[in-house]
Amino acid sequence: MNRGDFHADTLYSITVSRLRDAGCVFAEEETRLLVSAARTPADLVAMADRRAAGVPLEHVIGWAEFCGLRIAVDKGVFVPRHRTEFLVRQAAALVRSGAVVVDLCCGSGALGAALAAALERIELYSVDIDPAAVRCARRNVAAAGGHVYEGDLYEPLPATLRGRVNVLVANAPYVPTEAIRLLPPEARVHEARVALDGGADGLDVQRRVAAAAPLWLAPGGHLLVETSERQAPKTVEIFARNGLTPQVASSDELDATVVIGTKPFPTETGCPVIVEETI
């Protein structure tokens, strides 16, 4: 930053105080990120004002840290949560080099980008219905050679992928409609509702994802979704009704719950299994 004739320490302190007064719990850490992103003192003041007004920090600075990567996040695009790193870890344990990976409800493309970075080579396809998210995802997965499509779930995917997908990740919205009003303003006001609203019980999109998953998964392929601990039993039922063998993995550290559904091989049958992982 070109600091000109102002005292850097003073401006830092003023910005920290501004964010504290606005209720930012991590004011010092956020100020350091704002200072690193600002080009001029005027930039810093404007960015601090936006953050103090409730704009998510990631939208202010233009990126989010996720799985050690800097993920571009544009205005209105869903900000990848740190708890979703648990979903990435679960998926990465199932992916092999050369695997076909599909990321539905991809948002910024963070999950696909993280999986591509964690593995030597994958064939990556990402989909979102929100045009702003698609533009953002294309920036984040381009380096991995991934393909990004705009549309409703499976609809825009190439038909040639049917029966070939090894890992399907879907961080689908799972907030019940009536609970949207209880979300913090950073999400409720500044993120697209389509990325949050999961219908009456929060599981509408998960139902649609699970219903069609067996058509797209290869035998032995896996569908992984993030959900809440309270909703996980219903998600398990949804997966089982659609012919997937479900498991539940959880992380106390990240307060994260993931349901994994596996498409059986033609001669296999399976029953729900509960797997708890505490980190």
PDB file of C-alpha atoms in Angstrom:
ATOM      1  CA  MET A   1       0.000   0.000   0.000  1.00  0.00           C
ATOM      2  CA  ASN A   2       1.134   3.531  -0.735  1.00  0.00           C
ATOM      3  CA  ARG A   3       0.899   4.990   2.762  1.00  0.00           C
ATOM      4  CA  GLY A   4       1.778   8.550   1.753  1.00  0.00           C
ATOM      5  CA  ASP A   5       1.955  10.846   4.750  1.00  0.00           C
ATOM      6  CA  PHE A   6      -0.103   8.857   7.246  1.00  0.00           C
ATOM      7  CA  HIS A   7       1.261   6.821  10.127  1.00  0.00           C
ATOM      8  CA  ALA A   8       0.667   3.148   9.409  1.00  0.00           C
ATOM      9  CA  ASP A   9       0.321   2.147  13.059  1.00  0.00           C
ATOM     10  CA  THR A  10      -2.268   4.847  13.654  1.00  0.00           C
ATOM     11  CA  LEU A  11      -4.349   3.811  10.655  1.00  0.00           C
ATOM     12  CA  TYR A  12      -4.142   0.180  11.750  1.00  0.00           C
ATOM     13  CA  SER A  13      -5.383   1.077  15.230  1.00  0.00           C
ATOM     14  CA  ILE A  14      -8.196   3.221  13.856  1.00  0.00           C
ATOM     15  CA  THR A  15      -9.325   0.393  11.586  1.00  0.00           C
ATOM     16  CA  VAL A  16      -9.251  -2.161  14.415  1.00  0.00           C
ATOM     17  CA  SER A  17     -11.359   0.158  16.572  1.00  0.00           C
ATOM     18  CA  ARG A  18     -13.787   0.726  13.706  1.00  0.00           C
ATOM     19  CA  LEU A  19     -14.314  -3.010  13.257  1.00  0.00           C
ATOM     20  CA  ARG A  20     -14.579  -3.676  16.996  1.00  0.00           C
ATOM     21  CA  ASP A  21     -17.237  -1.009  17.332  1.00  0.00           C
ATOM     22  CA  ALA A  22     -19.139  -2.724  14.512  1.00  0.00           C
ATOM     23  CA  GLY A  23     -19.042  -6.024  16.417  1.00  0.00           C
ATOM     24  CA  CYS A  24     -16.319  -7.843  14.454  1.00  0.00           C
ATOM     25  CA  VAL A  25     -14.964 -10.474  16.847  1.00  0.00           C
ATOM     26  CA  PHE A  26     -11.659 -10.921  15.007  1.00  0.00           C
ATOM     27  CA  ALA A  27     -11.008  -7.232  14.366  1.00  0.00           C
ATOM     28  CA  GLU A  28      -7.207  -7.461  14.455  1.00  0.00           C
ATOM     29  CA  GLU A  29      -7.006 -10.394  12.052  1.00  0.00           C
ATOM     30  CA  GLU A  30      -9.531  -8.818   9.694  1.00  0.00           C
ATOM     31  CA  THR A  31      -7.657  -5.506   9.763  1.00  0.00           C
ATOM     32  CA  ARG A  32      -4.438  -7.237   8.725  1.00  0.00           C
ATOM     33  CA  LEU A  33      -6.248  -8.767   5.745  1.00  0.00           C
ATOM     34  CA  LEU A  34      -7.795  -5.431   4.800  1.00  0.00           C
ATOM     35  CA  VAL A  35      -4.406  -3.699   5.012  1.00  0.00           C
ATOM     36  CA  SER A  36      -2.835  -6.364   2.770  1.00  0.00           C
ATOM     37  CA  ALA A  37      -5.628  -5.960   0.193  1.00  0.00           C
ATOM     38  CA  ALA A  38      -5.837  -2.151   0.164  1.00  0.00           C
ATOM     39  CA  ARG A  39      -3.757  -0.201  -2.350  1.00  0.00           C
ATOM     40  CA  THR A  40      -4.132   3.213  -0.728  1.00  0.00           C
ATOM     41  CA  PRO A  41      -5.289   4.660   2.608  1.00  0.00           C
ATOM     42  CA  ALA A  42      -8.549   5.649   0.928  1.00  0.00           C
ATOM     43  CA  ASP A  43      -9.037   2.026  -0.174  1.00  0.00           C
ATOM     44  CA  LEU A  44      -8.542   0.839   3.391  1.00  0.00           C
ATOM     45  CA  VAL A  45     -11.060   3.306   4.779  1.00  0.00           C
ATOM     46  CA  ALA A  46     -13.641   2.330   2.153  1.00  0.00           C
ATOM     47  CA  MET A  47     -13.070  -1.389   2.748  1.00  0.00           C
ATOM     48  CA  ALA A  48     -13.319  -0.968   6.517  1.00  0.00           C
ATOM     49  CA  ASP A  49     -16.578   0.925   6.067  1.00  0.00           C
ATOM     50  CA  ARG A  50     -18.027  -1.890   3.962  1.00  0.00           C
ATOM     51  CA  ARG A  51     -16.969  -4.504   6.496  1.00  0.00           C
ATOM     52  CA  ALA A  52     -18.361  -2.456   9.377  1.00  0.00           C
ATOM     53  CA  ALA A  53     -21.643  -2.234   7.471  1.00  0.00           C
ATOM     54  CA  GLY A  54     -21.888  -6.028   7.503  1.00  0.00           C
ATOM     55  CA  VAL A  55     -20.479  -7.009   4.124  1.00  0.00           C
ATOM     56  CA  PRO A  56     -18.661 -10.365   4.490  1.00  0.00           C
ATOM     57  CA  LEU A  57     -14.901  -9.909   4.776  1.00  0.00           C
ATOM     58  CA  GLU A  58     -14.402 -12.279   1.840  1.00  0.00           C
ATOM     59  CA  HIS A  59     -16.560 -10.101  -0.409  1.00  0.00           C
ATOM     60  CA  VAL A  60     -14.644  -7.021   0.699  1.00  0.00           C
ATOM     61  CA  ILE A  61     -11.175  -8.404  -0.046  1.00  0.00           C
ATOM     62  CA  GLY A  62     -12.347 -10.586  -2.952  1.00  0.00           C
ATOM     63  CA  TRP A  63     -11.171 -13.974  -1.755  1.00  0.00           C
ATOM     64  CA  ALA A  64     -11.547 -16.656   0.915  1.00  0.00           C
ATOM     65  CA  GLU A  65      -8.966 -19.019   2.362  1.00  0.00           C
ATOM     66  CA  PHE A  66     -10.125 -22.616   1.854  1.00  0.00           C
ATOM     67  CA  CYS A  67      -8.039 -25.770   2.217  1.00  0.00           C
ATOM     68  CA  GLY A  68      -4.914 -23.622   2.003  1.00  0.00           C
ATOM     69  CA  LEU A  69      -6.013 -22.057  -1.290  1.00  0.00           C
ATOM     70  CA  ARG A  70      -7.001 -18.479  -2.072  1.00  0.00           C
ATOM     71  CA  ILE A  71     -10.463 -18.825  -3.617  1.00  0.00           C
ATOM     72  CA  ALA A  72     -11.885 -15.840  -5.511  1.00  0.00           C
ATOM     73  CA  VAL A  73     -15.283 -14.847  -4.086  1.00  0.00           C
ATOM     74  CA  ASP A  74     -17.299 -12.161  -5.844  1.00  0.00           C
ATOM     75  CA  LYS A  75     -20.152 -10.053  -4.500  1.00  0.00           C
ATOM     76  CA  GLY A  76     -23.231 -12.143  -3.741  1.00  0.00           C
ATOM     77  CA  VAL A  77     -21.446 -15.494  -4.148  1.00  0.00           C
ATOM     78  CA  PHE A  78     -21.648 -18.035  -1.324  1.00  0.00           C
ATOM     79  CA  VAL A  79     -18.526 -17.862   0.847  1.00  0.00           C
ATOM     80  CA  PRO A  80     -16.955 -21.321   1.353  1.00  0.00           C
ATOM     81  CA  ARG A  81     -17.083 -22.268   5.043  1.00  0.00           C
ATOM     82  CA  HIS A  82     -14.153 -23.796   6.877  1.00  0.00           C
ATOM     83  CA  ARG A  83     -16.382 -26.663   8.063  1.00  0.00           C
ATOM     84  CA  THR A  84     -16.749 -27.703   4.419  1.00  0.00           C
ATOM     85  CA  GLU A  85     -13.044 -28.564   4.395  1.00  0.00           C
ATOM     86  CA  PHE A  86     -14.179 -31.742   6.180  1.00  0.00           C
ATOM     87  CA  LEU A  87     -16.281 -32.647   3.128  1.00  0.00           C
ATOM     88  CA  VAL A  88     -13.208 -32.118   0.938  1.00  0.00           C
ATOM     89  CA  ARG A  89     -11.128 -34.399   3.164  1.00  0.00           C
ATOM     90  CA  GLN A  90     -13.763 -37.133   3.022  1.00  0.00           C
ATOM     91  CA  ALA A  91     -13.984 -36.863  -0.764  1.00  0.00           C
ATOM     92  CA  ALA A  92     -10.205 -36.742  -1.232  1.00  0.00           C
ATOM     93  CA  ALA A  93      -9.886 -40.043   0.627  1.00  0.00           C
ATOM     94  CA  LEU A  94     -12.134 -41.635  -2.009  1.00  0.00           C
ATOM     95  CA  VAL A  95     -10.710 -40.020  -5.149  1.00  0.00           C
ATOM     96  CA  ARG A  96      -7.939 -41.597  -7.171  1.00  0.00           C
ATOM     97  CA  SER A  97      -5.791 -40.039  -9.891  1.00  0.00           C
ATOM     98  CA  GLY A  98      -7.725 -39.881 -13.131  1.00  0.00           C
ATOM     99  CA  ALA A  99     -11.114 -40.044 -11.390  1.00  0.00           C
ATOM    100  CA  VAL A 100     -14.187 -38.298 -12.751  1.00  0.00           C
ATOM    101  CA  VAL A 101     -15.368 -35.762 -10.154  1.00  0.00           C
ATOM    102  CA  VAL A 102     -18.568 -33.688 -10.311  1.00  0.00           C
ATOM    103  CA  ASP A 103     -19.201 -30.726  -7.999  1.00  0.00           C
ATOM    104  CA  LEU A 104     -22.900 -29.791  -7.944  1.00  0.00           C
ATOM    105  CA  CYS A 105     -24.096 -26.518  -6.343  1.00  0.00           C
ATOM    106  CA  CYS A 106     -20.449 -25.540  -6.725  1.00  0.00           C
ATOM    107  CA  GLY A 107     -20.741 -21.856  -5.765  1.00  0.00           C
ATOM    108  CA  SER A 108     -17.277 -20.369  -6.087  1.00  0.00           C
ATOM    109  CA  GLY A 109     -15.893 -23.739  -7.198  1.00  0.00           C
ATOM    110  CA  ALA A 110     -13.944 -24.109  -3.956  1.00  0.00           C
ATOM    111  CA  LEU A 111     -14.565 -27.831  -3.470  1.00  0.00           C
ATOM    112  CA  GLY A 112     -13.512 -28.802  -6.967  1.00  0.00           C
ATOM    113  CA  ALA A 113     -10.459 -26.535  -6.840  1.00  0.00           C
ATOM    114  CA  ALA A 114      -9.417 -28.041  -3.495  1.00  0.00           C
ATOM    115  CA  LEU A 115      -9.843 -31.609  -4.723  1.00  0.00           C
ATOM    116  CA  ALA A 116      -7.872 -30.856  -7.885  1.00  0.00           C
ATOM    117  CA  ALA A 117      -5.079 -29.344  -5.781  1.00  0.00           C
ATOM    118  CA  ALA A 118      -5.007 -32.367  -3.463  1.00  0.00           C
ATOM    119  CA  LEU A 119      -4.723 -34.949  -6.242  1.00  0.00           C
ATOM    120  CA  GLU A 120      -2.415 -35.417  -9.186  1.00  0.00           C
ATOM    121  CA  ARG A 121      -5.065 -35.480 -11.886  1.00  0.00           C
ATOM    122  CA  ILE A 122      -8.844 -35.549 -11.930  1.00  0.00           C
ATOM    123  CA  GLU A 123     -11.481 -34.968 -14.588  1.00  0.00           C
ATOM    124  CA  LEU A 124     -13.474 -32.153 -12.965  1.00  0.00           C
ATOM    125  CA  TYR A 125     -16.959 -30.856 -13.795  1.00  0.00           C
ATOM    126  CA  SER A 126     -18.620 -28.118 -11.714  1.00  0.00           C
ATOM    127  CA  VAL A 127     -22.218 -26.869 -11.921  1.00  0.00           C
ATOM    128  CA  ASP A 128     -24.224 -24.035 -10.383  1.00  0.00           C
ATOM    129  CA  ILE A 129     -27.528 -22.389 -11.206  1.00  0.00           C
ATOM    130  CA  ASP A 130     -26.377 -18.885 -10.207  1.00  0.00           C
ATOM    131  CA  PRO A 131     -24.641 -16.991 -13.063  1.00  0.00           C
ATOM    132  CA  ALA A 132     -22.485 -14.979 -10.607  1.00  0.00           C
ATOM    133  CA  ALA A 133     -21.274 -18.188  -8.977  1.00  0.00           C
ATOM    134  CA  VAL A 134     -20.512 -19.739 -12.367  1.00  0.00           C
ATOM    135  CA  ARG A 135     -18.368 -16.756 -13.377  1.00  0.00           C
ATOM    136  CA  CYS A 136     -16.490 -17.035 -10.105  1.00  0.00           C
ATOM    137  CA  ALA A 137     -16.069 -20.808 -10.355  1.00  0.00           C
ATOM    138  CA  ARG A 138     -14.596 -20.531 -13.823  1.00  0.00           C
ATOM    139  CA  ARG A 139     -11.797 -18.398 -12.397  1.00  0.00           C
ATOM    140  CA  ASN A 140     -11.106 -20.826  -9.562  1.00  0.00           C
ATOM    141  CA  VAL A 141     -11.110 -24.117 -11.462  1.00  0.00           C
ATOM    142  CA  ALA A 142      -9.459 -22.932 -14.674  1.00  0.00           C
ATOM    143  CA  ALA A 143      -5.963 -23.766 -13.428  1.00  0.00           C
ATOM    144  CA  ALA A 144      -7.103 -27.328 -12.712  1.00  0.00           C
ATOM    145  CA  GLY A 145      -8.431 -27.720 -16.241  1.00  0.00           C
ATOM    146  CA  GLY A 146     -11.948 -28.155 -14.884  1.00  0.00           C
ATOM    147  CA  HIS A 147     -15.186 -27.509 -16.761  1.00  0.00           C
ATOM    148  CA  VAL A 148     -17.900 -25.251 -15.323  1.00  0.00           C
ATOM    149  CA  TYR A 149     -21.539 -25.309 -16.406  1.00  0.00           C
ATOM    150  CA  GLU A 150     -24.497 -23.057 -15.631  1.00  0.00           C
ATOM    151  CA  GLY A 151     -27.776 -24.822 -14.957  1.00  0.00           C
ATOM    152  CA  ASP A 152     -29.946 -26.818 -12.576  1.00  0.00           C
ATOM    153  CA  LEU A 153     -28.028 -29.690 -10.987  1.00  0.00           C
ATOM    154  CA  TYR A 154     -27.314 -32.426 -13.572  1.00  0.00           C
ATOM    155  CA  GLU A 155     -29.172 -30.744 -16.447  1.00  0.00           C
ATOM    156  CA  PRO A 156     -26.170 -29.040 -18.132  1.00  0.00           C
ATOM    157  CA  LEU A 157     -23.711 -31.930 -17.703  1.00  0.00           C
ATOM    158  CA  PRO A 158     -22.584 -33.867 -20.794  1.00  0.00           C
ATOM    159  CA  ALA A 159     -24.674 -37.013 -21.199  1.00  0.00           C
ATOM    160  CA  THR A 160     -21.429 -38.951 -21.725  1.00  0.00           C
ATOM    161  CA  LEU A 161     -20.772 -38.673 -17.965  1.00  0.00           C
ATOM    162  CA  ARG A 162     -23.731 -40.886 -17.081  1.00  0.00           C
ATOM    163  CA  GLY A 163     -22.522 -43.977 -15.254  1.00  0.00           C
ATOM    164  CA  ARG A 164     -18.918 -42.706 -15.186  1.00  0.00           C
ATOM    165  CA  VAL A 165     -18.731 -40.390 -12.159  1.00  0.00           C
ATOM    166  CA  ASN A 166     -16.472 -41.710  -9.401  1.00  0.00           C
ATOM    167  CA  VAL A 167     -17.073 -38.969  -6.832  1.00  0.00           C
ATOM    168  CA  LEU A 168     -20.002 -36.571  -6.745  1.00  0.00           C
ATOM    169  CA  VAL A 169     -19.846 -33.770  -4.171  1.00  0.00           C
ATOM    170  CA  ALA A 170     -22.827 -31.516  -3.558  1.00  0.00           C
ATOM    171  CA  ASN A 171     -22.647 -28.805  -0.922  1.00  0.00           C
ATOM    172  CA  ALA A 172     -26.339 -28.223  -1.563  1.00  0.00           C
ATOM    173  CA  PRO A 173     -28.265 -25.646   0.482  1.00  0.00           C
ATOM    174  CA  TYR A 174     -29.671 -27.249   3.638  1.00  0.00           C
ATOM    175  CA  VAL A 175     -31.054 -24.359   5.692  1.00  0.00           C
ATOM    176  CA  PRO A 176     -34.837 -24.727   6.212  1.00  0.00           C
ATOM    177  CA  THR A 177     -36.725 -21.833   4.634  1.00  0.00           C
ATOM    178  CA  GLU A 178     -38.098 -20.561   7.942  1.00  0.00           C
ATOM    179  CA  ALA A 179     -34.595 -20.547   9.462  1.00  0.00           C
ATOM    180  CA  ILE A 180     -33.158 -18.192   6.833  1.00  0.00           C
ATOM    181  CA  ARG A 181     -34.270 -15.194   8.912  1.00  0.00           C
ATOM    182  CA  LEU A 182     -32.159 -16.480  11.821  1.00  0.00           C
ATOM    183  CA  LEU A 183     -28.912 -16.481   9.842  1.00  0.00           C
ATOM    184  CA  PRO A 184     -26.355 -13.742  10.455  1.00  0.00           C
ATOM    185  CA  PRO A 185     -26.711 -10.778   8.083  1.00  0.00           C
ATOM    186  CA  GLU A 186     -23.439 -11.671   6.339  1.00  0.00           C
ATOM    187  CA  ALA A 187     -25.256 -14.699   4.895  1.00  0.00           C
ATOM    188  CA  ARG A 188     -28.901 -13.616   4.938  1.00  0.00           C
ATOM    189  CA  VAL A 189     -28.318 -10.256   3.218  1.00  0.00           C
ATOM    190  CA  HIS A 190     -25.158 -10.688   1.191  1.00  0.00           C
ATOM    191  CA  GLU A 191     -25.276 -14.261  -0.166  1.00  0.00           C
ATOM    192  CA  ALA A 192     -27.647 -15.537  -2.837  1.00  0.00           C
ATOM    193  CA  ARG A 193     -30.763 -17.086  -1.284  1.00  0.00           C
ATOM    194  CA  VAL A 194     -30.574 -19.963  -3.759  1.00  0.00           C
ATOM    195  CA  ALA A 195     -27.294 -20.967  -2.076  1.00  0.00           C
ATOM    196  CA  LEU A 196     -28.922 -21.109   1.375  1.00  0.00           C
ATOM    197  CA  ASP A 197     -32.569 -22.146   1.111  1.00  0.00           C
ATOM    198  CA  GLY A 198     -33.106 -25.894   1.249  1.00  0.00           C
ATOM    199  CA  GLY A 199     -36.899 -25.823   1.408  1.00  0.00           C
ATOM    200  CA  ALA A 200     -39.284 -26.597   4.256  1.00  0.00           C
ATOM    201  CA  ASP A 201     -37.020 -29.114   6.020  1.00  0.00           C
ATOM    202  CA  GLY A 202     -33.769 -28.030   4.344  1.00  0.00           C
ATOM    203  CA  LEU A 203     -33.457 -31.221   2.322  1.00  0.00           C
ATOM    204  CA  ASP A 204     -35.294 -30.462  -0.929  1.00  0.00           C
ATOM    205  CA  VAL A 205     -32.150 -30.084  -3.037  1.00  0.00           C
ATOM    206  CA  GLN A 206     -30.513 -33.098  -1.400  1.00  0.00           C
ATOM    207  CA  ARG A 207     -33.542 -35.195  -2.414  1.00  0.00           C
ATOM    208  CA  ARG A 208     -33.170 -34.146  -6.031  1.00  0.00           C
ATOM    209  CA  VAL A 209     -29.410 -34.763  -5.998  1.00  0.00           C
ATOM    210  CA  ALA A 210     -29.790 -38.236  -4.469  1.00  0.00           C
ATOM    211  CA  ALA A 211     -32.664 -39.244  -6.752  1.00  0.00           C
ATOM    212  CA  ALA A 212     -30.595 -38.844  -9.908  1.00  0.00           C
ATOM    213  CA  ALA A 213     -27.181 -39.768  -8.484  1.00  0.00           C
ATOM    214  CA  PRO A 214     -27.388 -43.496  -9.358  1.00  0.00           C
ATOM    215  CA  LEU A 215     -27.799 -42.569 -13.032  1.00  0.00           C
ATOM    216  CA  TRP A 216     -24.527 -40.659 -13.008  1.00  0.00           C
ATOM    217  CA  LEU A 217     -22.363 -42.585 -10.561  1.00  0.00           C
ATOM    218  CA  ALA A 218     -20.178 -45.443 -11.696  1.00  0.00           C
ATOM    219  CA  PRO A 219     -20.613 -48.695  -9.731  1.00  0.00           C
ATOM    220  CA  GLY A 220     -18.769 -48.157  -6.457  1.00  0.00           C
ATOM    221  CA  GLY A 221     -18.953 -44.381  -6.947  1.00  0.00           C
ATOM    222  CA  HIS A 222     -19.738 -42.033  -4.084  1.00  0.00           C
ATOM    223  CA  LEU A 223     -22.073 -39.104  -3.429  1.00  0.00           C
ATOM    224  CA  LEU A 224     -21.056 -36.786  -0.560  1.00  0.00           C
ATOM    225  CA  VAL A 225     -23.186 -33.994   0.890  1.00  0.00           C
ATOM    226  CA  GLU A 226     -22.757 -31.695   3.852  1.00  0.00           C
ATOM    227  CA  THR A 227     -25.683 -31.519   6.266  1.00  0.00           C
ATOM    228  CA  SER A 228     -26.372 -30.819   9.929  1.00  0.00           C
ATOM    229  CA  GLU A 229     -26.139 -33.372  12.717  1.00  0.00           C
ATOM    230  CA  ARG A 230     -29.904 -33.041  13.251  1.00  0.00           C
ATOM    231  CA  GLN A 231     -30.717 -33.582   9.561  1.00  0.00           C
ATOM    232  CA  ALA A 232     -28.262 -36.445   8.989  1.00  0.00           C
ATOM    233  CA  PRO A 233     -30.709 -39.291   9.837  1.00  0.00           C
ATOM    234  CA  LYS A 234     -33.181 -37.989   7.240  1.00  0.00           C
ATOM    235  CA  THR A 235     -30.387 -37.638   4.666  1.00  0.00           C
ATOM    236  CA  VAL A 236     -29.395 -41.249   5.371  1.00  0.00           C
ATOM    237  CA  GLU A 237     -32.989 -42.307   4.666  1.00  0.00           C
ATOM    238  CA  ILE A 238     -33.038 -40.301   1.430  1.00  0.00           C
ATOM    239  CA  PHE A 239     -29.829 -41.945   0.225  1.00  0.00           C
ATOM    240  CA  ALA A 240     -31.018 -45.447   1.128  1.00  0.00           C
ATOM    241  CA  ARG A 241     -34.369 -44.940  -0.640  1.00  0.00           C
ATOM    242  CA  ASN A 242     -32.452 -44.105  -3.807  1.00  0.00           C
ATOM    243  CA  GLY A 243     -30.308 -47.233  -3.711  1.00  0.00           C
ATOM    244  CA  LEU A 244     -27.176 -45.737  -2.155  1.00  0.00           C
ATOM    245  CA  THR A 245     -25.440 -47.327   0.819  1.00  0.00           C
ATOM    246  CA  PRO A 246     -25.071 -44.460   3.318  1.00  0.00           C
ATOM    247  CA  GLN A 247     -22.498 -43.602   5.940  1.00  0.00           C
ATOM    248  CA  VAL A 248     -22.223 -40.584   8.248  1.00  0.00           C
ATOM    249  CA  ALA A 249     -18.909 -38.939   9.093  1.00  0.00           C
ATOM    250  CA  SER A 250     -18.572 -36.054  11.522  1.00  0.00           C
ATOM    251  CA  SER A 251     -15.947 -33.701  12.904  1.00  0.00           C
ATOM    252  CA  ASP A 252     -16.396 -32.164  16.348  1.00  0.00           C
ATOM    253  CA  GLU A 253     -13.559 -29.739  15.677  1.00  0.00           C
ATOM    254  CA  LEU A 254     -15.212 -28.251  12.589  1.00  0.00           C
ATOM    255  CA  ASP A 255     -18.808 -28.913  13.707  1.00  0.00           C
ATOM    256  CA  ALA A 256     -19.257 -30.654  10.373  1.00  0.00           C
ATOM    257  CA  THR A 257     -21.424 -33.580   9.283  1.00  0.00           C
ATOM    258  CA  VAL A 258     -21.117 -35.349   5.941  1.00  0.00           C
ATOM    259  CA  VAL A 259     -23.297 -38.122   4.565  1.00  0.00           C
ATOM    260  CA  ILE A 260     -21.614 -40.416   2.041  1.00  0.00           C
ATOM    261  CA  GLY A 261     -23.667 -42.627  -0.255  1.00  0.00           C
ATOM    262  CA  THR A 262     -22.042 -45.396  -2.280  1.00  0.00           C
ATOM    263  CA  LYS A 263     -23.594 -46.928  -5.399  1.00  0.00           C
ATOM    264  CA  PRO A 264     -23.343 -50.691  -4.962  1.00  0.00           C
ATOM    265  CA  PHE A 265     -21.869 -52.931  -7.584  1.00  0.00           C
ATOM    266  CA  PRO A 266     -24.592 -54.948  -9.361  1.00  0.00           C
ATOM    267  CA  THR A 267     -24.212 -57.973  -7.069  1.00  0.00           C
ATOM    268  CA  GLU A 268     -24.009 -55.984  -3.816  1.00  0.00           C
ATOM    269  CA  THR A 269     -26.636 -55.009  -1.284  1.00  0.00           C
ATOM    270  CA  GLY A 270     -25.983 -52.772   1.671  1.00  0.00           C
ATOM    271  CA  CYS A 271     -27.410 -51.336   4.843  1.00  0.00           C
ATOM    272  CA  PRO A 272     -26.861 -47.917   6.411  1.00  0.00           C
ATOM    273  CA  VAL A 273     -23.687 -47.627   8.426  1.00  0.00           C
ATOM    274  CA  ILE A 274     -22.898 -44.839  10.872  1.00  0.00           C
ATOM    275  CA  VAL A 275     -19.247 -43.785  10.997  1.00  0.00           C
ATOM    276  CA  GLU A 276     -18.180 -41.079  13.416  1.00  0.00           C
ATOM    277  CA  GLU A 277     -14.906 -39.220  13.002  1.00  0.00           C
ATOM    278  CA  THR A 278     -13.858 -36.865  15.749  1.00  0.00           C
ATOM    279  CA  ILE A 279     -10.931 -34.541  15.136  1.00  0.00           C
TER     280      ILE A 279
END
